[in-house]
């Protein structure tokens, strides 16, 4: 109701008293939907701030306004230096104009998302504030006044569609009448209620209140009152500021909830994917079977064999097992026992990751529920600090250039991209770290972090090589050669493309690509 005809009718009376004789010294905009008009009066500067946002159109009257040095543009320069001669309220219309000397007139058309400011010279529109509302250039000031027949005869004649007849009331007034059980009244009682409302609107108190979850400025008592004012200008200014604060709080709250819901969605997708991976891993525990079959059939495995076919204990089906030809049967079995152990470790790691993610989702959903209950900006700030969700203006932390794995207590870092490979090898690794890469193809740099006084265990090297093979062009091959060497033997030449290095000394290991 802050742009209702009755509100503007009271406002224009106040504006005429304080603006008549004032001179425009500035008229400028610092944002797309906001215009500032600076008047010089006999007493002190007077400002009108017209905020014409599509979802919230409102006037306010700041006591002072410091113009920004940048991103500010002068508008309606024809008004500069002109003196205000009067303020005109159009009858039964949500529009008024400020009249100036030299037959200039600035129309304030307060029509919600179609609000606009139009400059007239000698009664003809010459420029618009919101140029996309092109039809406004055709407005005729003399056609803006509208009439309403307030007689009882007209009331009776329009008894079945009073909301259309009394079109200036607006939704808030009809909500107020509904709360007075208007529809259940007889004809005489309805007439009396209409007269009572009309009197309140013509001699109002201005209420800022909460009604149906919305902040509103009303000329009748409705909802939960917050403030009451005798001045339309004062009420409108405080309403604008309170709405701006609440809108900012609501925007921050909604943005935070949206961000947390995105994290929940991503977390649920991670759980689904990881649970599927766990099922696949658990079903693929064949290493122990292979090791047991080798140990049960030592007499059938001869030195130099590359593979052997043995019968499954339970089904009797043939099982083909690859062998390292330079190792005897017992050592081949030992390799598969070790792989089986690592497989079980991997299963436990995946289970732990799923449990951590489930706990994280529980926390995220609780945060969302708690934030939805917060109604005050101060309470939201306290919650954010308490829960460690407060954002800072400091530079955003750069994400790490690698994925991390761990085997037998050794950290294995896998570069995320060619650019990240450079960062991993040049900035995040040290000369004693072990460096790996799939041989003769593009792929991720892999680093095994050195631990003082310890040599790199062969299972750790094999696992790192498997990851290097997987994150390379050879990931679909059955076996992949991977080079490895201390990082001190890896260097990058100036001008080389991202991820390109020179390796001065290397060993080679043949592994199955595996994530």
Coordinates of C-alpha atoms in Angstrom, one line a residue:
X1 CA 0.0 0.0 0.0
X2 CA 3.0 2.3 0.0
X3 CA 2.2 3.3 -3.6
X4 CA -1.5 3.4 -3.0
X5 CA -3.4 6.6 -4.1
X6 CA -4.3 7.5 -0.6
X7 CA -0.7 7.2 0.6
X8 CA 0.5 9.4 -2.3
X9 CA -2.3 11.8 -1.7
X10 CA -1.0 12.4 1.9
X11 CA 2.6 12.4 0.7
X12 CA 2.1 15.0 -2.0
X13 CA 0.6 17.4 0.6
X14 CA 3.8 17.1 2.7
X15 CA 6.1 17.4 -0.3
X16 CA 4.4 20.6 -1.6
X17 CA 5.0 22.2 1.8
X18 CA 8.7 21.5 1.9
X19 CA 9.6 21.7 -1.8
X20 CA 7.7 24.7 -3.1
X21 CA 10.4 27.3 -3.9
X22 CA 13.2 24.7 -3.8
X23 CA 15.7 24.5 -6.6
X24 CA 17.1 21.3 -8.2
X25 CA 20.9 21.1 -7.9
X26 CA 21.5 17.5 -8.9
X27 CA 19.6 14.7 -10.6
X28 CA 21.6 11.5 -11.1
X29 CA 21.6 7.7 -11.0
X30 CA 24.1 5.3 -9.5
X31 CA 22.3 2.1 -10.4
X32 CA 20.0 1.0 -13.1
X33 CA 16.8 1.4 -11.2
X34 CA 17.5 4.2 -8.8
X35 CA 17.3 8.0 -9.3
X36 CA 18.4 10.7 -6.8
X37 CA 17.0 14.2 -6.9
X38 CA 18.8 16.8 -4.8
X39 CA 16.9 20.0 -4.0
X40 CA 18.2 23.1 -2.3
X41 CA 15.6 24.5 0.1
X42 CA 15.7 27.6 2.4
X43 CA 16.6 25.4 5.4
X44 CA 18.7 22.4 4.2
X45 CA 19.2 20.0 1.3
X46 CA 16.3 17.7 0.5
X47 CA 16.6 14.4 -1.3
X48 CA 14.1 12.2 -3.1
X49 CA 15.4 8.7 -3.7
X50 CA 13.3 6.8 -6.2
X51 CA 14.0 3.1 -6.2
X52 CA 12.1 1.5 -9.1
X53 CA 13.2 -2.1 -8.8
X54 CA 10.8 -4.5 -10.7
X55 CA 10.0 -6.4 -7.5
X56 CA 10.0 -3.4 -5.2
X57 CA 9.2 0.2 -6.2
X58 CA 9.4 2.8 -3.4
X59 CA 10.3 6.4 -2.6
X60 CA 12.5 7.4 0.4
X61 CA 13.9 10.7 1.7
X62 CA 17.4 10.4 3.1
X63 CA 18.6 13.4 5.1
X64 CA 21.9 13.3 3.2
X65 CA 23.3 11.4 0.2
X66 CA 26.9 11.2 -0.8
X67 CA 27.3 10.8 -4.5
X68 CA 29.8 8.3 -5.7
X69 CA 32.7 9.4 -7.8
X70 CA 32.4 6.6 -10.2
X71 CA 29.4 4.8 -11.8
X72 CA 27.2 7.8 -11.6
X73 CA 25.4 9.4 -14.5
X74 CA 23.5 12.7 -14.7
X75 CA 19.8 12.5 -15.8
X76 CA 17.0 15.0 -16.5
X77 CA 19.5 17.8 -16.8
X78 CA 16.7 20.1 -18.0
X79 CA 15.6 20.4 -14.3
X80 CA 19.0 21.7 -12.9
X81 CA 18.5 25.2 -11.6
X82 CA 14.7 25.1 -11.9
X83 CA 12.5 26.1 -9.0
X84 CA 9.7 24.0 -7.7
X85 CA 6.3 25.7 -8.2
X86 CA 4.0 23.0 -6.8
X87 CA 3.2 19.3 -6.5
X88 CA 0.2 17.8 -8.3
X89 CA -1.6 14.6 -7.2
X90 CA -3.7 13.0 -9.9
X91 CA -7.1 12.1 -8.7
X92 CA -7.7 8.4 -7.9
X93 CA -4.4 7.6 -9.6
X94 CA -1.1 6.1 -8.3
X95 CA 0.9 9.0 -9.9
X96 CA 1.9 12.5 -8.9
X97 CA 4.1 15.2 -10.4
X98 CA 6.5 17.9 -9.2
X99 CA 6.0 21.0 -11.2
X100 CA 8.8 23.4 -12.0
X101 CA 9.3 26.8 -13.6
X102 CA 9.5 27.0 -17.4
X103 CA 6.6 24.6 -17.7
X104 CA 8.6 21.6 -16.7
X105 CA 7.0 18.7 -14.8
X106 CA 8.4 15.4 -13.5
X107 CA 5.8 12.6 -13.3
X108 CA 6.2 9.9 -10.7
X109 CA 4.3 7.0 -12.1
X110 CA 4.2 4.5 -9.1
X111 CA 2.7 1.4 -10.9
X112 CA 4.7 -1.5 -9.3
X113 CA 6.9 -3.2 -11.8
X114 CA 5.9 -0.7 -14.5
X115 CA 6.9 2.3 -12.4
X116 CA 8.7 5.1 -14.2
X117 CA 9.7 8.8 -14.0
X118 CA 8.7 10.9 -17.1
X119 CA 9.9 14.4 -17.8
X120 CA 7.4 16.7 -19.4
X121 CA 8.0 20.1 -21.0
X122 CA 4.9 22.3 -21.7
X123 CA 2.7 19.2 -21.1
X124 CA 4.6 17.0 -23.6
X125 CA 6.7 14.0 -22.5
X126 CA 10.4 14.4 -23.5
X127 CA 12.4 11.7 -21.7
X128 CA 12.0 8.6 -19.6
X129 CA 14.0 7.2 -16.7
X130 CA 13.2 3.6 -17.6
X131 CA 13.5 3.7 -21.4
X132 CA 12.3 0.2 -22.0
X133 CA 8.8 1.3 -20.9
X134 CA 8.5 3.0 -24.3
X135 CA 4.7 3.4 -24.1
X136 CA 5.1 5.9 -21.3
X137 CA 6.3 8.5 -23.8
X138 CA 2.7 8.7 -25.0
X139 CA 1.2 9.6 -21.6
X140 CA -1.2 12.5 -21.5
X141 CA -1.1 14.3 -18.1
X142 CA -4.7 15.6 -18.5
X143 CA -6.0 12.0 -18.9
X144 CA -4.6 10.7 -15.7
X145 CA -7.3 11.9 -13.3
X146 CA -10.0 9.3 -12.6
X147 CA -13.4 9.6 -10.9
X148 CA -15.3 7.4 -8.4
X149 CA -18.9 7.9 -7.5
X150 CA -19.1 7.8 -3.7
X151 CA -22.8 8.1 -3.5
X152 CA -25.0 5.5 -1.8
X153 CA -26.9 5.0 -5.0
X154 CA -23.6 4.0 -6.8
X155 CA -22.8 1.8 -3.8
X156 CA -26.1 -0.1 -4.1
X157 CA -25.8 -0.3 -7.9
X158 CA -22.3 -1.9 -7.6
X159 CA -22.9 -4.0 -4.5
X160 CA -21.8 -7.2 -6.2
X161 CA -18.5 -5.9 -7.5
X162 CA -17.5 -3.2 -5.1
X163 CA -13.8 -4.1 -5.4
X164 CA -13.9 -2.9 -9.1
X165 CA -16.0 0.2 -8.2
X166 CA -13.7 1.3 -5.4
X167 CA -10.6 0.4 -7.3
X168 CA -8.3 2.7 -5.3
X169 CA -8.7 0.6 -2.2
X170 CA -6.3 -2.1 -3.2
X171 CA -5.6 -5.6 -1.8
X172 CA -4.7 -4.5 1.7
X173 CA -7.9 -2.5 2.3
X174 CA -10.0 -5.4 1.0
X175 CA -8.1 -7.8 3.3
X176 CA -8.9 -5.4 6.2
X177 CA -12.6 -5.4 5.2
X178 CA -12.5 -9.2 5.0
X179 CA -11.2 -9.3 8.6
X180 CA -14.2 -7.1 9.6
X181 CA -16.5 -9.9 8.1
X182 CA -17.5 -7.5 5.4
X183 CA -19.1 -10.2 3.1
X184 CA -21.4 -11.5 5.9
X185 CA -22.8 -8.0 6.6
X186 CA -26.1 -6.7 5.3
X187 CA -26.2 -3.8 2.9
X188 CA -26.4 -1.1 5.5
X189 CA -23.5 -2.5 7.5
X190 CA -21.4 -2.7 4.4
X191 CA -22.1 0.9 3.5
X192 CA -21.1 2.0 7.0
X193 CA -17.9 0.0 6.8
X194 CA -17.0 1.6 3.4
X195 CA -17.6 5.1 4.9
X196 CA -15.5 4.2 8.0
X197 CA -12.6 3.0 5.8
X198 CA -12.9 6.1 3.6
X199 CA -12.6 8.3 6.6
X200 CA -9.5 6.4 7.8
X201 CA -7.8 6.7 4.4
X202 CA -8.5 10.5 4.3
X203 CA -7.3 11.1 7.8
X204 CA -4.8 8.3 8.3
X205 CA -2.2 7.1 10.8
X206 CA 0.5 5.3 8.9
X207 CA 1.3 1.8 10.1
X208 CA 4.3 -0.4 9.3
X209 CA 3.2 -3.9 10.1
X210 CA 3.7 -7.6 9.4
X211 CA 0.8 -9.3 7.6
X212 CA 0.8 -12.8 6.2
X213 CA 4.6 -13.0 6.4
X214 CA 5.0 -9.7 4.5
X215 CA 6.2 -6.3 5.6
X216 CA 3.7 -3.6 4.6
X217 CA 2.9 0.1 5.0
X218 CA -0.8 0.6 5.6
X219 CA -3.2 3.4 6.4
X220 CA -5.4 1.0 8.4
X221 CA -4.5 -1.2 11.3
X222 CA -3.9 -4.7 10.0
X223 CA -1.6 -7.6 10.9
X224 CA 1.0 -7.2 13.6
X225 CA 1.9 -3.4 14.0
X226 CA 5.6 -2.6 14.2
X227 CA 5.6 1.3 14.0
X228 CA 3.0 4.0 13.7
X229 CA 3.7 7.5 12.2
X230 CA 1.8 10.7 11.7
X231 CA 3.8 11.7 8.7
X232 CA 3.6 10.0 5.3
X233 CA 7.1 11.1 4.3
X234 CA 8.6 9.7 7.6
X235 CA 6.6 6.5 7.4
X236 CA 7.6 5.9 3.7
X237 CA 11.3 6.5 4.4
X238 CA 11.4 4.2 7.4
X239 CA 9.4 1.6 5.5
X240 CA 11.9 1.6 2.6
X241 CA 14.9 1.3 5.0
X242 CA 13.3 -1.5 7.0
X243 CA 12.3 -3.4 3.8
X244 CA 15.9 -3.0 2.4
X245 CA 17.4 -4.5 5.6
X246 CA 15.0 -7.3 5.7
X247 CA 15.4 -8.0 2.0
X248 CA 19.2 -8.1 2.5
X249 CA 18.8 -10.5 5.4
X250 CA 16.4 -12.7 3.4
X251 CA 18.6 -12.7 0.4
X252 CA 21.6 -13.8 2.6
X253 CA 19.5 -16.5 4.2
X254 CA 18.1 -17.8 0.9
X255 CA 21.6 -17.8 -0.7
X256 CA 23.0 -19.7 2.3
X257 CA 20.3 -22.3 2.2
X258 CA 20.7 -22.7 -1.6
X259 CA 24.4 -23.2 -1.2
X260 CA 23.9 -25.9 1.6
X261 CA 21.2 -27.7 -0.5
X262 CA 23.7 -27.8 -3.4
X263 CA 26.2 -29.5 -1.1
X264 CA 23.5 -31.9 0.1
X265 CA 22.7 -32.8 -3.5
X266 CA 26.4 -33.3 -4.4
X267 CA 26.8 -35.3 -1.3
X268 CA 23.9 -37.6 -2.1
X269 CA 25.3 -38.1 -5.6
X270 CA 28.7 -39.0 -4.1
X271 CA 27.0 -41.5 -1.7
X272 CA 25.2 -43.1 -4.6
X273 CA 28.3 -43.4 -6.7
X274 CA 30.5 -44.5 -3.9
X275 CA 28.0 -47.1 -2.7
X276 CA 27.9 -48.5 -6.2
X277 CA 31.7 -48.6 -6.3
X278 CA 31.8 -50.4 -2.9
X279 CA 29.4 -53.1 -4.2
X280 CA 31.6 -53.5 -7.2
X281 CA 34.8 -53.7 -5.2
X282 CA 33.4 -56.1 -2.6
X283 CA 32.2 -58.4 -5.4
X284 CA 35.6 -58.4 -7.1
X285 CA 37.7 -60.0 -4.3
X286 CA 39.4 -62.7 -6.5
X287 CA 43.0 -62.2 -5.4
X288 CA 42.7 -64.4 -2.3
X289 CA 41.0 -67.2 -4.4
X290 CA 43.9 -67.0 -6.9
X291 CA 46.5 -67.2 -4.1
X292 CA 44.7 -70.2 -2.5
X293 CA 44.5 -72.0 -5.9
X294 CA 48.2 -71.4 -6.5
X295 CA 49.1 -72.7 -3.1
X296 CA 46.9 -75.8 -3.5
X297 CA 48.4 -76.6 -7.0
X298 CA 52.1 -75.9 -6.5
X299 CA 52.9 -79.1 -8.3
X300 CA 51.2 -77.9 -11.5
X301 CA 53.0 -74.6 -11.7
X302 CA 56.4 -74.7 -13.4
X303 CA 59.0 -71.9 -13.4
X304 CA 58.7 -69.5 -16.3
X305 CA 54.9 -69.9 -16.8
X306 CA 53.1 -66.7 -17.6
X307 CA 49.7 -68.0 -16.7
X308 CA 47.9 -71.1 -15.4
X309 CA 44.4 -72.4 -15.5
X310 CA 43.1 -74.0 -12.3
X311 CA 39.7 -75.3 -11.2
X312 CA 37.6 -73.2 -8.8
X313 CA 37.3 -75.0 -5.4
X314 CA 33.5 -74.7 -5.2
X315 CA 32.2 -74.6 -8.8
X316 CA 35.0 -76.6 -10.5
X317 CA 35.0 -73.9 -13.3
X318 CA 38.3 -73.1 -14.9
X319 CA 40.1 -70.0 -13.6
X320 CA 42.9 -68.4 -15.6
X321 CA 45.5 -66.8 -13.4
X322 CA 48.4 -64.5 -14.6
X323 CA 51.8 -65.3 -13.2
X324 CA 55.1 -63.4 -13.1
X325 CA 57.4 -65.8 -15.1
X326 CA 60.5 -64.7 -13.1
X327 CA 58.9 -65.8 -9.8
X328 CA 58.1 -69.2 -8.4
X329 CA 54.6 -70.3 -7.4
X330 CA 54.9 -69.4 -3.7
X331 CA 56.0 -65.8 -4.6
X332 CA 53.2 -65.4 -7.1
X333 CA 50.8 -66.5 -4.4
X334 CA 52.4 -64.0 -2.0
X335 CA 51.7 -61.2 -4.5
X336 CA 48.0 -62.1 -4.7
X337 CA 47.7 -62.4 -0.9
X338 CA 49.2 -58.9 -0.6
X339 CA 46.8 -57.6 -3.2
X340 CA 43.9 -59.2 -1.4
X341 CA 45.0 -57.5 1.8
X342 CA 45.2 -54.2 0.0
X343 CA 41.8 -54.9 -1.5
X344 CA 40.3 -55.2 2.0
X345 CA 42.0 -52.0 3.1
X346 CA 40.5 -50.3 0.1
X347 CA 37.0 -51.6 1.0
X348 CA 37.4 -50.3 4.6
X349 CA 38.5 -46.9 3.3
X350 CA 35.5 -46.6 1.0
X351 CA 33.2 -47.6 3.9
X352 CA 34.8 -44.9 6.1
X353 CA 34.3 -42.4 3.3
X354 CA 30.7 -43.3 3.0
X355 CA 30.2 -42.9 6.8
X356 CA 31.9 -39.5 6.8
X357 CA 29.7 -38.3 4.0
X358 CA 26.6 -39.5 5.7
X359 CA 27.6 -37.6 8.9
X360 CA 28.3 -34.5 6.8
X361 CA 24.9 -34.8 5.1
X362 CA 23.2 -35.1 8.6
X363 CA 25.0 -31.9 9.6
X364 CA 24.1 -30.0 6.4
X365 CA 20.4 -30.9 6.7
X366 CA 20.4 -29.8 10.4
X367 CA 22.0 -26.5 9.4
X368 CA 19.3 -26.0 6.7
X369 CA 16.6 -26.7 9.3
X370 CA 18.1 -24.3 11.8
X371 CA 18.7 -21.5 9.3
X372 CA 15.0 -21.7 8.2
X373 CA 14.0 -21.0 11.8
X374 CA 16.2 -17.8 12.1
X375 CA 14.2 -14.6 11.8
X376 CA 16.8 -11.9 12.8
X377 CA 20.0 -10.9 11.0
X378 CA 22.0 -10.8 14.3
X379 CA 20.9 -14.4 15.1
X380 CA 22.0 -15.5 11.6
X381 CA 25.5 -13.9 12.0
X382 CA 25.9 -15.6 15.5
X383 CA 24.8 -19.0 14.0
X384 CA 27.3 -18.6 11.1
X385 CA 30.2 -17.8 13.5
X386 CA 29.2 -20.6 15.9
X387 CA 29.0 -23.2 13.2
X388 CA 32.1 -22.0 11.3
X389 CA 30.1 -21.0 8.3
X390 CA 30.9 -17.3 8.3
X391 CA 32.5 -16.1 5.0
X392 CA 35.5 -13.8 4.9
X393 CA 36.5 -11.2 2.4
X394 CA 40.0 -12.6 2.2
X395 CA 41.2 -14.2 -1.0
X396 CA 39.6 -17.6 -1.7
X397 CA 41.9 -20.4 -0.9
X398 CA 43.3 -22.0 -4.0
X399 CA 42.3 -25.7 -4.4
X400 CA 45.0 -28.3 -4.2
X401 CA 46.3 -29.5 -7.6
X402 CA 46.1 -33.2 -6.7
X403 CA 43.9 -36.1 -5.5
X404 CA 45.3 -37.8 -2.4
X405 CA 45.5 -41.6 -1.7
X406 CA 47.2 -43.4 1.2
X407 CA 48.8 -46.8 1.2
X408 CA 50.6 -48.3 4.2
X409 CA 50.8 -44.8 5.7
X410 CA 52.4 -43.3 2.6
X411 CA 50.6 -40.4 0.9
X412 CA 50.2 -40.7 -2.9
X413 CA 49.3 -37.5 -4.8
X414 CA 47.9 -37.6 -8.3
X415 CA 47.9 -34.5 -10.5
X416 CA 44.4 -33.3 -11.6
X417 CA 45.4 -31.8 -15.0
X418 CA 48.5 -30.8 -17.1
X419 CA 48.5 -27.4 -15.3
X420 CA 48.1 -29.1 -12.0
X421 CA 50.9 -31.6 -12.9
X422 CA 53.3 -28.6 -13.1
X423 CA 52.2 -27.3 -9.7
X424 CA 52.4 -30.8 -8.1
X425 CA 55.9 -31.5 -9.4
X426 CA 57.4 -28.0 -9.1
X427 CA 55.7 -26.6 -6.0
X428 CA 54.3 -29.4 -3.9
X429 CA 57.0 -32.1 -4.1
X430 CA 60.6 -32.4 -2.8
X431 CA 63.7 -34.0 -4.1
X432 CA 63.4 -37.2 -2.1
X433 CA 59.8 -37.8 -3.1
X434 CA 59.2 -40.6 -5.6
X435 CA 57.9 -39.4 -9.0
X436 CA 55.9 -41.7 -11.3
X437 CA 54.3 -41.4 -14.8
X438 CA 52.9 -43.7 -17.4
X439 CA 55.6 -44.4 -20.0
X440 CA 55.5 -42.6 -23.4
X441 CA 51.9 -41.4 -23.1
X442 CA 50.2 -38.3 -21.6
X443 CA 48.9 -38.7 -18.0
X444 CA 49.0 -37.5 -14.5
X445 CA 52.2 -36.9 -12.5
X446 CA 52.1 -39.0 -9.4
X447 CA 54.1 -38.3 -6.2
X448 CA 54.7 -40.7 -3.3
X449 CA 55.7 -38.5 -0.3
X450 CA 59.0 -39.4 1.3
X451 CA 59.1 -40.3 5.0
X452 CA 62.4 -39.7 6.8
X453 CA 64.4 -42.9 7.4
X454 CA 62.1 -45.1 5.4
X455 CA 62.4 -46.7 2.0
X456 CA 59.4 -46.9 -0.3
X457 CA 57.8 -50.3 0.1
X458 CA 57.2 -52.2 -3.1
X459 CA 53.4 -52.5 -2.6
X460 CA 53.3 -48.7 -2.2
X461 CA 55.3 -48.2 -5.5
X462 CA 53.0 -50.7 -7.2
X463 CA 49.8 -48.9 -6.0
X464 CA 51.2 -45.5 -7.1
X465 CA 52.1 -47.0 -10.5
X466 CA 48.6 -48.4 -10.8
X467 CA 47.2 -44.9 -10.2
X468 CA 49.6 -43.4 -12.7
X469 CA 48.5 -46.0 -15.3
X470 CA 44.9 -45.4 -14.6
X471 CA 45.2 -41.6 -15.0
X472 CA 46.9 -41.9 -18.4
X473 CA 46.1 -42.7 -22.0
X474 CA 46.9 -46.4 -21.2
X475 CA 44.1 -46.8 -18.6
X476 CA 42.2 -49.3 -20.9
X477 CA 45.2 -51.6 -21.5
X478 CA 45.7 -54.8 -19.5
X479 CA 49.2 -53.8 -18.5
X480 CA 51.0 -50.5 -18.5
X481 CA 54.7 -49.6 -18.1
X482 CA 55.2 -46.9 -15.6
X483 CA 58.5 -45.0 -15.0
X484 CA 59.5 -44.0 -11.5
X485 CA 62.4 -42.1 -10.0
X486 CA 63.3 -39.7 -7.2
X487 CA 61.9 -36.3 -7.9
X488 CA 65.4 -34.8 -7.9
X489 CA 65.9 -36.4 -11.3
X490 CA 62.9 -34.7 -12.8
X491 CA 63.2 -31.1 -14.2
X492 CA 61.2 -28.8 -16.3
X493 CA 62.8 -26.7 -19.2
X494 CA 61.8 -23.1 -19.7
X495 CA 59.1 -22.8 -22.4
X496 CA 58.0 -26.4 -22.3
X497 CA 54.2 -27.0 -22.5
X498 CA 52.2 -27.5 -19.2
X499 CA 52.9 -31.0 -17.7
X500 CA 56.0 -31.6 -19.8
X501 CA 59.2 -32.6 -18.0
X502 CA 62.6 -34.2 -18.6
X503 CA 63.5 -37.3 -16.6
X504 CA 67.2 -38.0 -16.3
X505 CA 67.1 -41.4 -14.6
X506 CA 64.3 -43.9 -14.3
X507 CA 63.2 -47.4 -13.5
X508 CA 60.2 -49.1 -15.0
X509 CA 57.4 -51.2 -13.5
X510 CA 54.7 -53.0 -15.3
X511 CA 51.3 -52.8 -13.7
X512 CA 47.5 -53.2 -14.3
X513 CA 45.8 -49.7 -14.6
X514 CA 43.6 -49.5 -11.5
X515 CA 41.9 -46.7 -9.6

